[in-house]
Amino acid sequence: MASGFHAALKIAKKDILSQVRKKFEIFSMLLFALIAGLAFSFALPSALVEDLGGEAAIGAALIWVIVFFTGMFGFAPIFLAESESGTLRGLSVAPIPAWSVYIGKVIYGFVLMSLVEIFIIPVIQVLFGFTMFGEEPLLVVATLIIGTLDLAAVGSMASALTMPSESKATIFPLVYFPTATSGLILLIEITRVMATGTVVVIAAGLTVSLLFVALLAHLVAMITLSAGVFSYALSP
Amino acid sequence: MSHLSSEAIETTKLTRRYGYRVALKNVDIKFPVNGIHGLFGANGAGKTTLMRIISTLLRPHGGKIRVLGYDPIEESIEVCERIGIVGDKDLLYGELSGYENLEFYAGLYGLSKEILNVNSTKLTEIFGVKSWLHEPVKILSTGLRKRFDIVRSLLHEPELLLLDEPFSGLDRDTTEVFKEYLGEIRKSRTVILTTHNLQLGVELCDDYVTLRKGEVLSSGPASEFDGVL
């Protein structure tokens, strides 16, 4: 029997290899992210951007909005493909804990969305003329990693929960949006402060560090809760 | 080794429903360790439901079941380690090659690279897919995919092999090879076989149970099967 984490890595590796060979799926996600970035840059006149806090504030928020919506393409089929091809049965009867299947999918979702971010962040920074890696680059990188993991954790669970539904396309955003929103708000706030370089006190006693801890807590809560209930999503 | 049990499968008043429809009703079955045991019945008789319960994919709604002496609900990992399944649909990933599929499943079963290579070489030779080992599975014919799926199910040397319509999609030569292989392993492994090809079932099996509408209709040595479903 493989250990749970070892099995999770095997599942993630298998999904990444499959995705790389399909090519067109990741390409369509990158294309969507690019089009969304370009559309926002045309749609927001500079006067409005100034009113809303400047290029850096808008750009930082847009990065996460685009990643969030691109995630709908990326996360929704995470379990659907396995369910439709019947291979989910192979994972269900393998001698591994159910949570390892979930963690494997989270790692895969993380890698997938990281590719999107590596592509779209420089594009948005150029379009809106700012850099988010200014004063605290390590905290920005940590926020990107934790935030992407958080979205992958929520997206994977939403995909698993909506798998048996006949109207997955409708149900998935209904599950994904409310569960991901709290993490998304934290991500936008942290990234906006990092990008604008404004004072790190957002409200009385509410610092970026505290927001980062809240984001970390959100990730831990999502993964613990999802991994705990995941076996019910696997067994009909 | 099985867990202190001379029965590979033992069910007592096993019941499973789908909504209001009863798929299995108070099913009592005993299949001894080793040998090939047939599970016969018309469509909707409950064969696949029983196979799914044995393989830990479904939970029963009533009664008891032991698989190789283990409880498939409470000890599902112990059961999964010891079973191999072949169904009507293969469990292979189309984008990966045959070898990559075998390597992936070997990883889930905790097999070492050495065991993977020894077993995959032996089994792919037996089932005639060695020359296709590094081709993407998506380009293979249904029959070749089925052969790879059989290799996948045998890779970890399961004590109990669950075969749900395993011969569908196989040509005559491969069917003969598979029959011969089952004949070789029957003394040391347990095989549960469901098939609509009753002639083949009777020829292969040592004993049988027939299900009708979720209940046991008849059972006994396969040579005494009367063909009534």
Short mmCIF file of C-alpha atoms in Angstrom, two decimals:
data_model
loop_
_atom_site.label_atom_id
_atom_site.label_comp_id
_atom_site.label_asym_id
_atom_site.label_seq_id
_atom_site.Cartn_x
_atom_site.Cartn_y
_atom_site.Cartn_z
CA MET A 1 0.00 0.00 0.00
CA ALA A 2 1.26 3.46 -0.90
CA SER A 3 1.27 6.17 1.78
CA GLY A 4 -1.50 8.74 1.41
CA PHE A 5 0.79 11.61 0.45
CA HIS A 6 2.82 9.46 -1.93
CA ALA A 7 -0.45 8.41 -3.64
CA ALA A 8 -1.54 12.07 -3.84
CA LEU A 9 1.70 12.95 -5.63
CA LYS A 10 1.20 10.04 -8.05
CA ILE A 11 -2.34 11.25 -8.84
CA ALA A 12 -1.15 14.83 -9.35
CA LYS A 13 1.71 13.70 -11.59
CA LYS A 14 -0.67 11.60 -13.68
CA ASP A 15 -3.09 14.53 -14.10
CA ILE A 16 -0.33 17.00 -15.00
CA LEU A 17 1.11 14.58 -17.58
CA SER A 18 -2.35 14.03 -19.10
CA GLN A 19 -3.00 17.79 -19.20
CA VAL A 20 0.36 18.56 -20.81
CA ARG A 21 -0.37 16.02 -23.55
CA LYS A 22 -3.85 17.44 -24.19
CA LYS A 23 -2.31 20.92 -24.68
CA PHE A 24 -5.51 22.61 -25.91
CA GLU A 25 -7.13 22.75 -22.44
CA ILE A 26 -4.33 24.72 -20.83
CA PHE A 27 -4.04 26.82 -24.00
CA SER A 28 -7.75 27.75 -23.82
CA MET A 29 -7.33 28.77 -20.17
CA LEU A 30 -4.36 30.99 -20.99
CA LEU A 31 -6.27 32.49 -23.91
CA PHE A 32 -9.28 33.24 -21.69
CA ALA A 33 -7.01 34.89 -19.09
CA LEU A 34 -5.33 37.02 -21.79
CA ILE A 35 -8.62 38.10 -23.37
CA ALA A 36 -10.08 38.98 -19.96
CA GLY A 37 -6.99 41.05 -19.10
CA LEU A 38 -7.09 42.90 -22.43
CA ALA A 39 -10.86 43.48 -22.18
CA PHE A 40 -10.51 45.00 -18.69
CA SER A 41 -7.67 47.26 -19.85
CA PHE A 42 -9.88 48.61 -22.67
CA ALA A 43 -13.00 48.83 -20.52
CA LEU A 44 -11.52 50.85 -17.67
CA PRO A 45 -10.79 54.48 -18.68
CA SER A 46 -7.86 56.06 -16.85
CA ALA A 47 -10.10 58.58 -15.05
CA LEU A 48 -12.15 55.72 -13.60
CA VAL A 49 -8.99 53.82 -12.69
CA GLU A 50 -7.75 56.85 -10.75
CA ASP A 51 -11.08 57.13 -8.94
CA LEU A 52 -10.86 53.47 -8.00
CA GLY A 53 -7.43 53.80 -6.43
CA GLY A 54 -5.00 53.79 -9.35
CA GLU A 55 -3.58 51.20 -11.74
CA ALA A 56 -1.88 49.15 -9.06
CA ALA A 57 -5.05 48.77 -6.98
CA ILE A 58 -7.17 47.80 -9.97
CA GLY A 59 -4.54 45.55 -11.53
CA ALA A 60 -3.95 43.65 -8.28
CA ALA A 61 -7.68 42.99 -7.90
CA LEU A 62 -8.04 42.00 -11.55
CA ILE A 63 -5.33 39.36 -11.28
CA TRP A 64 -7.37 37.44 -8.73
CA VAL A 65 -10.69 38.02 -10.49
CA ILE A 66 -9.23 36.57 -13.71
CA VAL A 67 -7.60 33.67 -11.84
CA PHE A 68 -10.89 33.02 -10.04
CA PHE A 69 -12.90 32.85 -13.28
CA THR A 70 -10.22 30.88 -15.13
CA GLY A 71 -10.40 28.46 -12.22
CA MET A 72 -13.98 27.68 -13.20
CA PHE A 73 -12.64 26.18 -16.45
CA GLY A 74 -9.78 24.45 -14.69
CA PHE A 75 -11.41 23.08 -11.55
CA ALA A 76 -14.85 22.05 -12.80
CA PRO A 77 -13.60 19.07 -14.89
CA ILE A 78 -11.11 17.86 -12.25
CA PHE A 79 -13.40 14.99 -11.19
CA LEU A 80 -15.85 15.08 -14.08
CA ALA A 81 -13.30 13.66 -16.54
CA GLU A 82 -12.48 10.78 -14.16
CA SER A 83 -16.16 10.14 -13.50
CA GLU A 84 -17.13 10.08 -17.19
CA SER A 85 -14.24 7.85 -18.28
CA GLY A 86 -14.86 5.46 -15.37
CA THR A 87 -11.30 5.80 -14.03
CA LEU A 88 -12.62 7.22 -10.76
CA ARG A 89 -13.56 3.62 -9.96
CA GLY A 90 -9.88 2.70 -10.26
CA LEU A 91 -9.00 5.35 -7.67
CA SER A 92 -11.92 4.30 -5.45
CA VAL A 93 -10.79 0.66 -5.27
CA ALA A 94 -7.09 1.45 -4.85
CA PRO A 95 -5.77 0.81 -1.32
CA ILE A 96 -5.29 4.49 -0.52
CA PRO A 97 -7.18 6.83 1.82
CA ALA A 98 -9.89 8.90 0.12
CA TRP A 99 -8.23 12.14 1.21
CA SER A 100 -5.16 11.31 -0.87
CA VAL A 101 -7.30 11.46 -4.04
CA TYR A 102 -8.53 14.89 -2.97
CA ILE A 103 -5.05 16.17 -2.09
CA GLY A 104 -3.73 14.85 -5.43
CA LYS A 105 -6.37 16.87 -7.25
CA VAL A 106 -5.58 19.98 -5.16
CA ILE A 107 -1.89 19.70 -6.10
CA TYR A 108 -2.87 19.31 -9.77
CA GLY A 109 -5.24 22.31 -9.57
CA PHE A 110 -2.48 24.33 -7.91
CA VAL A 111 0.01 23.56 -10.70
CA LEU A 112 -2.60 24.32 -13.37
CA MET A 113 -3.53 27.71 -11.88
CA SER A 114 0.12 28.55 -11.17
CA LEU A 115 0.78 28.26 -14.92
CA VAL A 116 -2.07 30.67 -15.55
CA GLU A 117 -0.68 33.10 -12.96
CA ILE A 118 2.88 32.91 -14.32
CA PHE A 119 1.40 33.93 -17.67
CA ILE A 120 -1.20 36.52 -16.63
CA ILE A 121 0.59 38.42 -13.83
CA PRO A 122 3.28 39.94 -16.11
CA VAL A 123 0.58 40.71 -18.71
CA ILE A 124 -1.59 42.59 -16.18
CA GLN A 125 1.44 44.36 -14.72
CA VAL A 126 2.40 45.62 -18.20
CA LEU A 127 -1.19 46.57 -19.17
CA PHE A 128 -1.79 48.52 -15.96
CA GLY A 129 1.78 49.74 -15.46
CA PHE A 130 2.59 48.59 -11.95
CA THR A 131 4.58 45.94 -10.09
CA MET A 132 3.29 43.91 -7.20
CA PHE A 133 6.71 42.54 -6.22
CA GLY A 134 7.99 45.89 -4.90
CA GLU A 135 8.65 46.14 -1.18
CA GLU A 136 7.69 42.71 0.10
CA PRO A 137 8.35 40.24 -2.74
CA LEU A 138 8.49 37.22 -0.43
CA LEU A 139 5.11 38.03 1.11
CA VAL A 140 3.64 38.47 -2.40
CA VAL A 141 5.01 35.08 -3.50
CA ALA A 142 3.72 33.48 -0.28
CA THR A 143 0.29 35.06 -0.88
CA LEU A 144 0.25 33.76 -4.46
CA ILE A 145 1.11 30.24 -3.29
CA ILE A 146 -1.34 30.16 -0.38
CA GLY A 147 -4.08 31.87 -2.42
CA THR A 148 -3.72 29.50 -5.35
CA LEU A 149 -3.75 26.50 -3.01
CA ASP A 150 -6.88 27.91 -1.36
CA LEU A 151 -8.70 28.30 -4.69
CA ALA A 152 -7.55 24.81 -5.76
CA ALA A 153 -8.80 23.34 -2.46
CA VAL A 154 -12.23 24.93 -2.87
CA GLY A 155 -12.43 24.23 -6.61
CA SER A 156 -11.53 20.55 -6.22
CA MET A 157 -14.12 20.05 -3.52
CA ALA A 158 -16.78 21.87 -5.56
CA SER A 159 -15.93 19.63 -8.52
CA ALA A 160 -16.23 16.48 -6.39
CA LEU A 161 -19.52 17.57 -4.80
CA THR A 162 -21.15 18.49 -8.13
CA MET A 163 -19.92 15.37 -9.93
CA PRO A 164 -23.14 13.32 -9.50
CA SER A 165 -25.38 16.24 -10.53
CA GLU A 166 -26.95 16.24 -13.99
CA SER A 167 -26.66 20.04 -14.17
CA LYS A 168 -23.00 20.37 -13.20
CA ALA A 169 -22.48 23.52 -15.28
CA THR A 170 -25.08 25.33 -13.15
CA ILE A 171 -24.29 23.76 -9.81
CA PHE A 172 -20.49 24.14 -9.92
CA PRO A 173 -20.41 27.98 -9.79
CA LEU A 174 -23.14 27.93 -7.15
CA VAL A 175 -20.88 25.85 -4.90
CA TYR A 176 -17.53 27.37 -5.97
CA PHE A 177 -18.44 31.04 -5.74
CA PRO A 178 -19.73 31.27 -2.13
CA THR A 179 -17.05 28.97 -0.70
CA ALA A 180 -14.19 30.71 -2.50
CA THR A 181 -15.38 34.29 -1.93
CA SER A 182 -14.05 34.76 1.60
CA GLY A 183 -10.57 33.66 0.53
CA LEU A 184 -10.81 35.74 -2.64
CA ILE A 185 -11.58 38.94 -0.68
CA LEU A 186 -8.55 38.35 1.54
CA LEU A 187 -6.35 37.70 -1.51
CA ILE A 188 -7.47 40.88 -3.26
CA GLU A 189 -6.92 42.96 -0.14
CA ILE A 190 -3.42 41.60 0.55
CA THR A 191 -2.30 41.90 -3.07
CA ARG A 192 -3.74 45.41 -3.41
CA VAL A 193 -1.82 46.64 -0.36
CA MET A 194 1.37 44.98 -1.62
CA ALA A 195 0.97 46.48 -5.10
CA THR A 196 0.05 50.03 -4.05
CA GLY A 197 2.69 50.14 -1.32
CA THR A 198 0.25 51.92 0.96
CA VAL A 199 0.47 51.76 4.71
CA VAL A 200 -0.02 48.18 5.81
CA VAL A 201 -2.70 49.10 8.36
CA ILE A 202 -6.03 48.66 6.57
CA ALA A 203 -8.21 49.28 9.59
CA ALA A 204 -7.56 49.61 13.28
CA GLY A 205 -5.48 46.57 14.23
CA LEU A 206 -5.96 44.95 10.82
CA THR A 207 -2.56 44.57 9.21
CA VAL A 208 -1.51 42.70 6.10
CA SER A 209 0.17 40.11 8.30
CA LEU A 210 -3.11 39.49 10.06
CA LEU A 211 -4.91 39.16 6.72
CA PHE A 212 -2.25 36.70 5.61
CA VAL A 213 -2.77 34.62 8.76
CA ALA A 214 -6.53 34.70 8.11
CA LEU A 215 -5.89 33.47 4.55
CA LEU A 216 -3.70 30.67 5.86
CA ALA A 217 -6.42 29.71 8.36
CA HIS A 218 -8.96 29.71 5.52
CA LEU A 219 -6.76 27.32 3.52
CA VAL A 220 -6.23 24.98 6.50
CA ALA A 221 -9.98 24.99 7.25
CA MET A 222 -10.92 24.30 3.62
CA ILE A 223 -8.42 21.45 3.19
CA THR A 224 -9.26 19.85 6.55
CA LEU A 225 -13.00 20.06 5.99
CA SER A 226 -12.83 18.91 2.38
CA ALA A 227 -10.41 16.02 3.00
CA GLY A 228 -12.60 14.91 5.92
CA VAL A 229 -15.83 14.71 3.94
CA PHE A 230 -14.32 13.66 0.64
CA SER A 231 -14.91 9.93 1.14
CA TYR A 232 -18.67 10.64 0.94
CA ALA A 233 -18.21 12.26 -2.47
CA LEU A 234 -16.35 9.16 -3.69
CA SER A 235 -18.76 6.51 -2.42
CA PRO A 236 -22.26 6.59 -3.92
CA MET B 1 -2.97 -14.27 2.73
CA SER B 2 -6.64 -14.01 3.54
CA HIS B 3 -7.61 -12.97 7.03
CA LEU B 4 -8.29 -16.17 9.04
CA SER B 5 -11.07 -17.25 6.75
CA SER B 6 -11.74 -20.26 4.58
CA GLU B 7 -14.40 -18.28 2.73
CA ALA B 8 -13.37 -15.71 0.14
CA ILE B 9 -16.86 -14.19 0.16
CA GLU B 10 -19.46 -14.68 2.85
CA THR B 11 -22.70 -12.70 2.91
CA THR B 12 -25.55 -12.95 5.39
CA LYS B 13 -28.93 -11.41 4.54
CA LEU B 14 -27.17 -8.83 2.35
CA THR B 15 -29.57 -6.12 1.19
CA ARG B 16 -29.10 -3.09 -1.04
CA ARG B 17 -31.71 -0.68 -2.43
CA TYR B 18 -31.62 2.09 -5.03
CA GLY B 19 -34.38 4.38 -3.82
CA TYR B 20 -37.48 2.22 -3.59
CA ARG B 21 -36.11 -0.51 -5.86
CA VAL B 22 -34.50 -3.47 -4.13
CA ALA B 23 -31.33 -4.60 -5.93
CA LEU B 24 -30.29 -7.27 -3.42
CA LYS B 25 -32.62 -8.84 -0.87
CA ASN B 26 -31.39 -11.05 1.97
CA VAL B 27 -28.66 -12.60 -0.13
CA ASP B 28 -26.72 -15.44 1.55
CA ILE B 29 -23.66 -16.52 -0.41
CA LYS B 30 -20.50 -18.44 0.43
CA PHE B 31 -17.64 -18.72 -2.02
CA PRO B 32 -14.61 -20.65 -0.71
CA VAL B 33 -11.04 -19.40 -1.03
CA ASN B 34 -9.42 -20.34 -4.36
CA GLY B 35 -11.16 -21.54 -7.50
CA ILE B 36 -13.43 -19.81 -10.00
CA HIS B 37 -16.93 -18.99 -8.80
CA GLY B 38 -19.69 -17.95 -11.19
CA LEU B 39 -22.29 -15.29 -10.49
CA PHE B 40 -25.05 -15.75 -13.03
CA GLY B 41 -28.29 -13.92 -13.67
CA ALA B 42 -30.26 -11.94 -16.21
CA ASN B 43 -29.89 -8.16 -16.60
CA GLY B 44 -30.91 -6.39 -13.39
CA ALA B 45 -30.57 -9.54 -11.27
CA GLY B 46 -28.14 -7.79 -8.87
CA LYS B 47 -24.80 -9.24 -10.03
CA THR B 48 -23.07 -5.90 -10.57
CA THR B 49 -24.48 -4.51 -7.32
CA LEU B 50 -23.01 -7.48 -5.44
CA MET B 51 -19.68 -7.07 -7.24
CA ARG B 52 -19.64 -3.38 -6.33
CA ILE B 53 -20.32 -4.14 -2.67
CA ILE B 54 -17.54 -6.76 -2.64
CA SER B 55 -15.14 -4.26 -4.22
CA THR B 56 -15.99 -1.57 -1.56
CA LEU B 57 -17.63 0.72 -4.13
CA LEU B 58 -21.10 0.42 -2.58
CA ARG B 59 -22.30 0.16 1.00
CA PRO B 60 -24.99 -2.41 1.74
CA HIS B 61 -28.18 -1.24 3.45
CA GLY B 62 -28.58 -4.40 5.48
CA GLY B 63 -26.96 -7.70 6.34
CA LYS B 64 -23.30 -8.62 6.66
CA ILE B 65 -20.48 -9.28 4.24
CA ARG B 66 -16.92 -10.50 4.69
CA VAL B 67 -14.40 -10.40 1.87
CA LEU B 68 -11.33 -12.58 2.49
CA GLY B 69 -12.31 -12.32 6.15
CA TYR B 70 -12.40 -8.51 6.14
CA ASP B 71 -15.31 -6.13 6.47
CA PRO B 72 -15.32 -4.10 3.20
CA ILE B 73 -16.83 -1.08 4.97
CA GLU B 74 -14.65 -0.90 8.07
CA GLU B 75 -11.54 -2.45 6.51
CA SER B 76 -11.82 -1.18 2.97
CA ILE B 77 -8.08 -0.59 2.48
CA GLU B 78 -7.28 -4.18 3.54
CA VAL B 79 -9.87 -5.44 1.03
CA CYS B 80 -8.67 -3.11 -1.76
CA GLU B 81 -5.07 -4.29 -1.33
CA ARG B 82 -6.17 -7.86 -2.02
CA ILE B 83 -8.60 -7.48 -4.91
CA GLY B 84 -8.27 -6.85 -8.62
CA ILE B 85 -11.23 -5.81 -10.76
CA VAL B 86 -12.00 -5.99 -14.45
CA GLY B 87 -15.30 -4.50 -15.59
CA ASP B 88 -16.98 -3.77 -18.88
CA LYS B 89 -15.24 -0.36 -18.96
CA ASP B 90 -11.45 -0.20 -18.65
CA LEU B 91 -9.77 1.91 -15.98
CA LEU B 92 -7.00 3.30 -18.18
CA TYR B 93 -6.04 6.91 -18.89
CA GLY B 94 -6.08 7.59 -22.63
CA GLU B 95 -3.36 10.23 -22.65
CA LEU B 96 -0.89 7.93 -20.90
CA SER B 97 0.90 4.98 -22.45
CA GLY B 98 0.19 1.42 -21.34
CA TYR B 99 3.37 1.39 -19.28
CA GLU B 100 2.60 4.76 -17.68
CA ASN B 101 -0.85 3.47 -16.72
CA LEU B 102 0.69 0.36 -15.16
CA GLU B 103 3.31 2.48 -13.41
CA PHE B 104 0.60 4.77 -12.01
CA TYR B 105 -1.49 1.92 -10.60
CA ALA B 106 1.64 0.16 -9.31
CA GLY B 107 2.40 3.36 -7.40
CA LEU B 108 -1.05 3.38 -5.81
CA TYR B 109 -0.57 -0.24 -4.72
CA GLY B 110 2.89 0.53 -3.34
CA LEU B 111 4.69 -1.85 -5.71
CA SER B 112 8.42 -1.37 -6.14
CA LYS B 113 9.90 -0.59 -9.56
CA GLU B 114 11.39 -4.10 -9.67
CA ILE B 115 8.05 -5.81 -9.04
CA LEU B 116 6.37 -3.51 -11.57
CA ASN B 117 8.92 -4.37 -14.24
CA VAL B 118 8.93 -8.12 -13.55
CA ASN B 119 5.12 -8.40 -13.40
CA SER B 120 4.39 -6.06 -16.30
CA THR B 121 6.92 -7.86 -18.53
CA LYS B 122 5.44 -11.26 -17.67
CA LEU B 123 1.79 -10.22 -18.00
CA THR B 124 2.16 -8.11 -21.15
CA GLU B 125 3.90 -11.07 -22.77
CA ILE B 126 1.10 -13.44 -21.75
CA PHE B 127 -1.62 -11.10 -23.03
CA GLY B 128 0.29 -10.08 -26.17
CA VAL B 129 0.53 -6.33 -25.56
CA LYS B 130 4.25 -5.97 -24.92
CA SER B 131 4.88 -4.28 -28.27
CA TRP B 132 2.15 -1.70 -27.45
CA LEU B 133 3.54 -0.87 -24.02
CA HIS B 134 4.77 2.62 -24.90
CA GLU B 135 1.92 3.71 -27.18
CA PRO B 136 -0.75 6.11 -25.85
CA VAL B 137 -3.75 4.07 -24.73
CA LYS B 138 -6.14 6.37 -26.64
CA ILE B 139 -4.86 5.04 -29.98
CA LEU B 140 -5.38 1.38 -29.03
CA SER B 141 -8.35 -0.72 -30.16
CA THR B 142 -11.02 -1.76 -27.64
CA GLY B 143 -9.56 -5.26 -27.48
CA LEU B 144 -6.01 -4.05 -26.80
CA ARG B 145 -7.28 -1.66 -24.12
CA LYS B 146 -9.12 -4.57 -22.52
CA ARG B 147 -5.97 -6.65 -22.51
CA PHE B 148 -4.02 -3.82 -20.84
CA ASP B 149 -6.84 -3.49 -18.31
CA ILE B 150 -6.53 -7.18 -17.46
CA VAL B 151 -2.78 -6.71 -17.00
CA ARG B 152 -3.50 -3.72 -14.73
CA SER B 153 -5.87 -5.76 -12.57
CA LEU B 154 -3.28 -8.55 -12.12
CA LEU B 155 -0.22 -6.38 -11.58
CA HIS B 156 -0.37 -6.44 -7.76
CA GLU B 157 -1.07 -10.21 -7.69
CA PRO B 158 -4.51 -9.94 -6.07
CA GLU B 159 -5.84 -12.77 -3.92
CA LEU B 160 -9.34 -12.14 -5.23
CA LEU B 161 -10.10 -11.27 -8.84
CA LEU B 162 -13.51 -9.78 -9.61
CA LEU B 163 -14.37 -10.20 -13.29
CA ASP B 164 -17.57 -8.48 -14.45
CA GLU B 165 -18.14 -9.48 -18.10
CA PRO B 166 -14.38 -9.76 -18.69
CA PHE B 167 -14.63 -11.36 -22.11
CA SER B 168 -16.61 -8.59 -23.80
CA GLY B 169 -14.42 -6.89 -26.41
CA LEU B 170 -11.87 -9.71 -26.46
CA ASP B 171 -11.17 -11.68 -29.64
CA ARG B 172 -11.18 -15.48 -29.63
CA ASP B 173 -7.42 -15.86 -29.25
CA THR B 174 -7.23 -13.50 -26.27
CA THR B 175 -10.27 -15.15 -24.70
CA GLU B 176 -8.42 -18.47 -24.93
CA VAL B 177 -5.27 -16.94 -23.42
CA PHE B 178 -7.30 -15.44 -20.57
CA LYS B 179 -9.13 -18.72 -19.95
CA GLU B 180 -5.80 -20.55 -19.84
CA TYR B 181 -4.40 -17.96 -17.41
CA LEU B 182 -7.44 -18.28 -15.14
CA GLY B 183 -7.02 -22.06 -15.25
CA GLU B 184 -3.44 -21.64 -14.03
CA ILE B 185 -4.23 -19.31 -11.13
CA ARG B 186 -7.41 -21.03 -9.92
CA LYS B 187 -5.48 -23.21 -7.43
CA SER B 188 -3.92 -20.27 -5.63
CA ARG B 189 -6.37 -17.39 -6.20
CA THR B 190 -10.08 -16.78 -5.96
CA VAL B 191 -11.95 -15.55 -9.03
CA ILE B 192 -15.55 -14.32 -9.07
CA LEU B 193 -16.88 -14.24 -12.61
CA THR B 194 -20.06 -12.75 -14.04
CA THR B 195 -20.80 -13.44 -17.67
CA HIS B 196 -23.77 -13.66 -20.01
CA ASN B 197 -21.95 -16.38 -21.88
CA LEU B 198 -23.27 -19.22 -19.73
CA GLN B 199 -21.49 -21.90 -21.72
CA LEU B 200 -18.16 -20.22 -21.03
CA GLY B 201 -19.18 -19.62 -17.41
CA VAL B 202 -20.02 -23.28 -16.80
CA GLU B 203 -16.86 -24.38 -18.57
CA LEU B 204 -14.65 -22.14 -16.39
CA CYS B 205 -16.34 -22.15 -12.99
CA ASP B 206 -16.10 -24.63 -10.13
CA ASP B 207 -19.40 -23.55 -8.60
CA TYR B 208 -22.06 -20.90 -9.17
CA VAL B 209 -24.80 -18.78 -7.65
CA THR B 210 -27.72 -17.55 -9.75
CA LEU B 211 -29.44 -14.32 -8.80
CA ARG B 212 -32.93 -13.34 -9.90
CA LYS B 213 -34.46 -9.98 -8.98
CA GLY B 214 -31.93 -9.54 -6.19
CA GLU B 215 -32.47 -12.94 -4.57
CA VAL B 216 -30.56 -16.20 -4.74
CA LEU B 217 -32.36 -18.51 -7.17
CA SER B 218 -29.99 -21.46 -7.17
CA SER B 219 -26.42 -22.47 -6.32
CA GLY B 220 -24.14 -25.50 -6.49
CA PRO B 221 -21.34 -27.05 -8.53
CA ALA B 222 -21.11 -25.48 -12.00
CA SER B 223 -21.47 -28.92 -13.61
CA GLU B 224 -25.01 -29.08 -12.15
CA PHE B 225 -26.12 -25.67 -13.47
CA ASP B 226 -29.46 -26.12 -15.21
CA GLY B 227 -29.29 -22.98 -17.33
CA VAL B 228 -32.32 -21.37 -15.64
CA LEU B 229 -31.85 -17.65 -14.93
#
